[in-house]
Coordinates of C-alpha atoms and ligand atoms in Angstrom, one line a residue:
X1 CA 9.5 44.1 14.9
X2 CA 8.1 41.1 16.8
X3 CA 5.2 41.6 19.1
X4 CA 5.5 41.2 22.9
X5 CA 4.0 37.9 24.0
X6 CA 3.9 39.2 27.6
X7 CA 2.8 42.4 29.3
X8 CA 6.3 43.8 30.2
X9 CA 4.9 46.9 31.9
X10 CA 3.3 44.5 34.4
X11 CA 6.5 42.5 34.8
X12 CA 8.4 45.8 35.5
X13 CA 6.2 46.4 38.5
X14 CA 7.3 43.1 40.0
X15 CA 10.9 44.2 40.3
X16 CA 12.6 46.9 42.4
X17 CA 13.5 49.0 39.3
X18 CA 13.8 52.5 40.8
X19 CA 13.1 53.9 37.3
X20 CA 10.0 54.4 35.1
X21 CA 9.2 51.8 32.5
X22 CA 9.0 53.3 29.0
X23 CA 8.7 50.4 26.5
X24 CA 10.1 46.9 25.7
X25 CA 10.6 44.6 22.8
X26 CA 11.6 40.9 22.3
X27 CA 15.4 40.7 22.1
X28 CA 18.2 38.4 21.0
X29 CA 18.3 35.0 19.4
X30 CA 18.0 32.7 22.4
X31 CA 16.2 29.4 22.0
X32 CA 15.2 28.6 25.6
X33 CA 13.9 31.6 27.5
X34 CA 11.7 34.6 26.4
X35 CA 14.1 37.6 26.4
X36 CA 13.0 41.3 26.4
X37 CA 15.0 44.5 26.2
X38 CA 13.2 47.2 28.3
X39 CA 13.8 50.9 28.3
X40 CA 13.5 52.9 31.5
X41 CA 13.6 56.5 32.4
X42 CA 15.8 57.2 35.4
X43 CA 15.9 60.9 36.3
X44 CA 15.8 61.8 32.7
X45 CA 18.3 59.2 31.5
X46 CA 17.4 56.3 29.3
X47 CA 18.6 53.0 30.7
X48 CA 18.0 49.4 29.5
X49 CA 17.3 46.2 31.3
X50 CA 16.8 42.6 30.3
X51 CA 13.7 40.9 31.5
X52 CA 13.6 37.2 30.9
X53 CA 10.8 34.6 31.4
X54 CA 12.4 31.3 32.3
X55 CA 11.4 28.4 30.2
X56 CA 9.3 26.1 32.3
X57 CA 9.8 23.3 29.8
X58 CA 13.6 23.4 30.2
X59 CA 13.8 24.2 33.9
X60 CA 11.6 22.4 36.3
X61 CA 13.0 24.1 39.4
X62 CA 13.3 27.8 38.4
X63 CA 13.6 29.1 42.0
X64 CA 16.6 26.8 42.7
X65 CA 18.1 27.8 39.4
X66 CA 17.7 31.5 40.4
X67 CA 19.3 30.8 43.8
X68 CA 22.3 29.5 41.9
X69 CA 22.4 32.5 39.6
X70 CA 22.1 34.9 42.5
X71 CA 24.9 33.3 44.5
X72 CA 27.2 33.1 41.6
X73 CA 26.7 36.6 40.3
X74 CA 26.8 38.2 43.7
X75 CA 30.1 36.4 44.5
X76 CA 31.5 37.3 41.1
X77 CA 30.7 41.0 41.6
X78 CA 32.3 41.0 45.1
X79 CA 35.5 39.5 43.7
X80 CA 35.6 41.9 40.8
X81 CA 35.1 44.9 43.1
X82 CA 37.7 43.6 45.5
X83 CA 40.2 43.4 42.7
X84 CA 39.6 47.0 42.0
X85 CA 38.1 46.4 38.5
X86 CA 36.6 49.7 37.3
X87 CA 34.4 47.8 34.8
X88 CA 33.2 45.3 37.5
X89 CA 29.5 45.9 36.8
X90 CA 30.0 45.1 33.1
X91 CA 31.9 41.9 33.8
X92 CA 29.2 39.9 35.4
X93 CA 25.4 39.7 35.3
X94 CA 23.7 41.0 38.4
X95 CA 20.2 40.2 39.5
X96 CA 17.8 43.1 40.1
X97 CA 15.7 42.0 43.1
X98 CA 12.0 41.6 43.0
X99 CA 9.9 43.9 45.2
X100 CA 9.9 41.1 47.6
X101 CA 13.7 40.9 47.6
X102 CA 14.1 37.6 45.7
X103 CA 16.1 37.2 42.5
X104 CA 13.0 36.0 40.7
X105 CA 9.4 37.1 40.5
X106 CA 6.3 35.1 39.6
X107 CA 3.7 36.8 37.4
X108 CA -0.1 36.4 37.5
X109 CA 0.1 33.4 35.1
X110 CA 2.7 31.6 37.3
X111 CA 5.6 32.4 35.0
X112 CA 9.0 32.9 36.6
X113 CA 10.9 36.1 35.6
X114 CA 14.3 37.7 36.3
X115 CA 15.8 41.0 35.5
X116 CA 19.4 42.0 34.7
X117 CA 21.0 45.3 33.9
X118 CA 21.7 45.5 30.1
X119 CA 25.4 45.0 29.4
X120 CA 26.1 48.0 27.2
X121 CA 28.7 48.5 24.4
X122 CA 29.0 44.8 23.9
X123 CA 27.2 42.1 21.9
X124 CA 26.9 38.4 21.3
X125 CA 27.7 36.6 18.0
X126 CA 25.7 33.6 16.8
X127 CA 28.5 32.3 14.7
X128 CA 32.2 32.6 15.3
X129 CA 33.8 35.0 12.8
X130 CA 37.4 34.8 13.8
X131 CA 40.1 33.2 15.9
X132 CA 40.2 36.3 18.0
X133 CA 36.6 35.8 19.0
X134 CA 37.2 32.2 19.9
X135 CA 40.2 33.2 22.0
X136 CA 38.2 35.9 23.8
X137 CA 35.3 33.7 24.5
X138 CA 37.5 31.0 25.9
X139 CA 39.4 33.5 28.0
X140 CA 36.0 34.8 29.3
X141 CA 34.8 31.3 30.3
X142 CA 38.1 30.7 32.1
X143 CA 37.7 34.0 33.9
X144 CA 34.2 33.0 34.9
X145 CA 35.5 29.7 36.4
X146 CA 38.2 31.6 38.2
X147 CA 35.6 33.9 39.8
X148 CA 33.4 31.1 40.8
X149 CA 36.2 28.9 42.1
X150 CA 36.1 30.7 45.4
X151 CA 32.3 30.5 45.9
X152 CA 31.8 29.9 49.6
X153 CA 29.1 27.7 51.1
X154 CA 27.1 24.7 50.1
X155 CA 27.4 23.3 46.6
X156 CA 25.1 24.8 43.9
X157 CA 21.8 23.0 43.1
X158 CA 22.2 20.5 40.3
X159 CA 19.5 22.1 38.1
X160 CA 19.7 19.4 35.4
X161 CA 20.8 16.2 37.1
X162 CA 23.3 14.1 35.2
X163 CA 23.8 16.8 32.6
X164 CA 27.3 15.7 31.6
X165 CA 27.2 12.2 33.1
X166 CA 28.6 10.6 29.9
X167 CA 28.6 7.2 31.5
X168 CA 24.9 7.5 32.1
X169 CA 24.3 9.0 28.7
X170 CA 25.8 5.9 27.1
X171 CA 23.7 3.7 29.4
X172 CA 20.6 5.6 28.1
X173 CA 21.8 4.8 24.6
X174 CA 22.1 1.1 25.4
X175 CA 18.6 1.1 26.9
X176 CA 17.2 2.7 23.8
X177 CA 19.0 0.1 21.6
X178 CA 17.6 -2.7 23.7
X179 CA 14.0 -1.2 23.7
X180 CA 14.2 -0.3 20.0
X181 CA 10.7 1.2 20.3
X182 CA 10.6 2.5 16.7
X183 CA 12.4 -0.4 14.9
X184 CA 15.3 1.9 14.0
X185 CA 18.2 0.0 15.6
X186 CA 18.8 -2.3 12.6
X187 CA 19.4 0.6 10.3
X188 CA 22.0 2.2 12.6
X189 CA 24.2 -0.8 13.5
X190 CA 27.3 1.0 12.2
X191 CA 26.6 4.0 14.4
X192 CA 25.8 1.8 17.4
X193 CA 29.1 -0.1 17.0
X194 CA 31.0 3.2 16.7
X195 CA 29.7 4.4 20.1
X196 CA 30.1 1.0 21.8
X197 CA 33.7 0.9 20.7
X198 CA 34.2 4.1 22.7
X199 CA 32.3 3.2 25.8
X200 CA 35.3 3.0 28.1
X201 CA 36.5 6.4 27.1
X202 CA 33.1 7.9 27.7
X203 CA 33.4 7.2 31.5
X204 CA 36.9 8.6 32.0
X205 CA 35.9 12.0 33.4
X206 CA 33.0 10.7 35.4
X207 CA 35.2 8.1 37.1
X208 CA 37.9 10.6 37.9
X209 CA 35.4 13.0 39.4
X210 CA 34.0 10.1 41.5
X211 CA 37.5 9.1 42.7
X212 CA 38.4 12.7 43.5
X213 CA 41.2 12.8 41.0
X214 CA 39.4 15.6 39.2
X215 CA 37.9 18.5 41.2
X216 CA 34.2 19.3 41.1
X217 CA 33.9 23.0 40.2
X218 CA 31.3 25.6 39.4
X219 CA 30.9 25.3 35.7
X220 CA 28.8 27.1 33.1
X221 CA 27.8 24.1 31.0
X222 CA 26.6 26.1 27.9
X223 CA 29.9 27.5 26.6
X224 CA 28.8 28.6 23.2
X225 CA 30.1 31.8 21.6
X226 CA 26.7 33.5 21.8
X227 CA 26.8 33.2 25.6
X228 CA 29.7 35.7 25.9
X229 CA 29.3 39.4 25.3
X230 CA 32.2 40.8 23.3
X231 CA 33.1 44.5 23.6
X232 CA 32.0 46.5 20.6
X233 CA 35.3 48.4 20.4
X234 CA 38.0 46.1 21.7
X235 CA 36.4 42.7 21.0
X236 CA 37.3 41.7 24.5
X237 CA 35.2 39.0 26.1
X238 CA 33.6 41.2 28.8
X239 CA 30.9 39.1 30.3
X240 CA 29.7 35.5 30.3
X241 CA 25.8 35.4 30.3
X242 CA 23.1 32.6 30.2
X243 CA 23.9 31.1 33.6
X244 CA 20.9 28.7 33.6
X245 CA 23.0 25.6 33.6
X246 CA 25.7 26.9 36.0
X247 CA 26.1 24.1 38.5
X248 CA 28.7 21.6 39.9
X249 CA 30.7 20.1 37.1
X250 CA 34.1 19.6 35.6
X251 CA 36.2 22.3 33.8
X252 CA 36.7 19.5 31.2
X253 CA 33.0 19.8 30.2
X254 CA 33.2 23.6 29.7
X255 CA 36.3 23.5 27.6
X256 CA 35.2 20.4 25.7
X257 CA 32.0 22.0 24.6
X258 CA 33.9 25.0 23.3
X259 CA 35.9 22.7 21.2
X260 CA 32.8 20.9 20.0
X261 CA 30.9 24.1 19.1
X262 CA 33.7 26.4 17.9
X263 CA 36.2 24.3 15.8
X264 CA 34.0 22.9 13.1
X265 CA 33.4 25.1 10.0
X266 CA 29.9 23.9 9.5
X267 CA 26.6 23.6 11.4
X268 CA 25.9 20.8 13.9
X269 CA 23.5 19.1 11.3
X270 CA 25.7 19.2 8.3
X271 CA 24.9 16.3 6.0
X272 CA 28.1 16.3 4.0
X273 CA 30.5 14.8 6.6
X274 CA 33.5 15.5 4.4
X275 CA 33.1 19.2 5.4
X276 CA 33.3 18.4 9.1
X277 CA 36.7 18.9 10.6
X278 CA 38.3 20.0 13.8
X279 CA 40.2 23.2 12.7
X280 CA 43.6 23.3 14.5
X281 CA 43.9 27.1 14.3
X282 CA 40.6 27.4 16.2
X283 CA 41.6 24.9 18.7
X284 CA 44.8 26.8 19.3
X285 CA 42.8 30.0 19.8
X286 CA 40.7 28.3 22.4
X287 CA 43.6 26.8 24.2
X288 CA 45.5 30.0 24.2
X289 CA 42.5 32.0 25.5
X290 CA 41.3 29.5 28.0
X291 CA 44.7 28.8 29.6
X292 CA 45.5 32.5 29.8
X293 CA 42.8 32.9 32.4
X294 CA 42.5 29.3 33.7
X295 CA 46.0 27.9 34.0
X296 CA 46.6 29.4 37.5
X297 CA 43.8 27.3 39.0
X298 CA 43.6 24.2 36.8
X299 CA 45.2 21.0 38.2
X300 CA 47.7 19.1 36.1
X301 CA 45.2 16.4 35.7
X302 CA 42.6 18.8 34.2
X303 CA 45.2 20.3 31.8
X304 CA 46.2 16.8 30.7
X305 CA 42.6 16.1 29.6
X306 CA 41.9 19.4 27.6
X307 CA 42.8 17.9 24.3
X308 CA 40.6 14.8 25.0
X309 CA 37.8 17.0 26.3
X310 CA 36.5 18.0 22.8
X311 CA 36.2 14.4 21.8
X312 CA 34.4 13.5 25.0
X313 CA 31.8 16.2 24.6
X314 CA 31.3 15.5 20.9
X315 CA 30.8 11.8 21.7
X316 CA 28.4 12.7 24.5
X317 CA 26.4 14.9 22.2
X318 CA 26.4 12.4 19.4
X319 CA 25.2 9.7 21.8
X320 CA 22.3 11.9 22.8
X321 CA 21.3 12.5 19.2
X322 CA 21.4 8.7 18.5
X323 CA 19.4 7.9 21.6
X324 CA 16.8 10.4 20.5
X325 CA 16.7 9.0 17.0
X326 CA 16.1 5.5 18.4
X327 CA 13.4 6.8 20.7
X328 CA 11.5 8.4 17.9
X329 CA 12.7 12.0 18.2
X330 CA 11.2 13.0 21.5
X331 CA 13.7 15.4 22.9
X332 CA 15.5 17.4 20.1
X333 CA 13.3 19.3 17.7
X334 CA 13.6 17.8 14.2
X335 CA 13.1 19.7 11.0
X336 CA 13.7 17.0 8.4
X337 CA 13.7 13.3 7.8
X338 CA 16.4 11.5 10.0
X339 CA 17.5 14.8 11.4
X340 CA 18.8 13.2 14.6
X341 CA 20.7 10.6 12.6
X342 CA 22.3 13.3 10.5
X343 CA 23.3 15.1 13.7
X344 CA 24.7 11.9 15.1
X345 CA 26.8 11.3 12.1
X346 CA 28.1 14.9 12.1
X347 CA 29.2 14.5 15.7
X348 CA 30.9 11.2 14.9
X349 CA 32.8 12.8 12.0
X350 CA 34.0 15.6 14.3
X351 CA 35.0 13.2 17.0
X352 CA 37.0 11.2 14.4
X353 CA 38.7 14.3 13.2
X354 CA 39.7 15.1 16.8
X355 CA 41.0 11.5 17.3
X356 CA 43.1 11.8 14.2
X357 CA 44.7 15.1 15.4
X358 CA 45.2 14.2 19.1
X359 CA 49.0 14.4 19.1
X360 CA 49.1 17.9 17.6
X361 CA 46.3 19.0 20.0
X362 CA 48.3 17.6 23.0
X363 CA 51.4 19.5 21.7
X364 CA 49.4 22.8 21.6
X365 CA 48.2 22.3 25.2
X366 CA 51.8 21.7 26.3
X367 CA 52.8 24.9 24.5
X368 CA 50.4 27.2 26.3
X369 CA 50.3 25.6 29.7
Ligands
ATP1 P1 20.2 29.9 24.6 O1 19.5 29.5 23.3 O2 21.7 30.3 24.3 O3 20.1 29.0 25.7 P2 18.6 31.7 26.2 O4 17.2 31.6 25.7 O5 19.0 31.0 27.4 O6 19.6 31.4 25.0 P3 20.2 34.1 26.8 O7 21.4 33.6 26.2 O8 20.2 34.3 28.3 O9 18.9 33.3 26.4 O10 19.9 35.5 26.2 C1 19.5 35.7 24.8 C2 20.3 36.9 24.2 O11 19.9 38.1 24.9 C3 21.8 36.7 24.4 O12 22.4 36.0 23.4 C4 22.2 38.2 24.4 O13 22.4 38.7 23.1 C5 21.0 38.9 25.0 N1 21.3 39.2 26.5 C6 21.0 38.4 27.5 N2 21.3 39.0 28.7 C7 21.8 40.2 28.4 C8 22.3 41.3 29.2 N3 22.4 41.3 30.5 N4 22.7 42.4 28.5 C9 22.7 42.5 27.1 N5 22.2 41.5 26.4 C10 21.8 40.3 27.0
MG2 MG1 22.2 31.9 25.4
MG3 MG1 20.4 29.4 27.7

């Protein structure tokens, strides 16, 4: 087993655990934070908690981030308890406070930590194995949006400004083309033209949010399958986790990113673009699952954009890969030659597959609405 990079016994002392620390080990397959599973003894019973060190590289304002997480999880728990849900404490993350009463704690080295009860009898999956999983994940993300739709008070902090501002993302692409700092623009003319031909579409959701025709909601913004815990026995999507990017956004972004990450049969950096396709049965599972929990609060305008959302988020992601390629691979980690260009082309292929299947996708949304 992997060694602990941090002294978790010392971290345990920073939180109001009301139990005795026994041992801990690195846990899960997250790419951003350092996650530990810790065992505690509480009056003779073994219980588990998750301690996480927040990535300081990814998150510049960890305290604001934790304020968001605290508000969202506390509200979700209250709503679940109000509804009489007996499993309420399994259906949302909850923050264990620090000894100072804050949702985070700072260790001797200045690292920011948080602690959650371990969600037992459920697990996450790194790759989607079935339609049922896609449906459950989509339903769970819809439930999450439903719970947060009633969050009172001021808007959440925008922890990553402009995260899904596709208009601005395209502007950054144009800036990178103009600067052409690595002399790579000539080689990718076809790709550049592809994105520029879709520039108007890229601003649709941003414009509708600005004009108020689409509502700003509390959204998750990282709606991958491995951010939902599925029940070990029933397969039910019990709890949405990884709330680092939860902030104001559009429901379209959350659903679109599910379509982008769940409907293709191959990895995001597949080189053989003939293998990349938007699989309709997976889209149907997502629509069915998502609308089962979200249709009661979504507006007609939002529902009308669900089929398009997958294309939008795929274009957005592709434009980010191309921008990074032009800038010399400064943001996304690359593991092979032209890795960001390969990723760009795979997103283009997926977006084209979606474009070709739009009428059928629209029909499925109409079927389940
Ligand atoms: P990502 O690469 O998805 O951004 P991350 O580094 O932000 O990941 P998380 O997704 O928060 O990390 O957590 C990593 C893994 O730890 C999860 O996929 C899940 O398996 C496990 N995990 C996190 N929180 C809990 C919890 N409260 N109970 C049980 N398991 C958890
Ligand atoms: Mg995660
Ligand atoms: Mg994460």
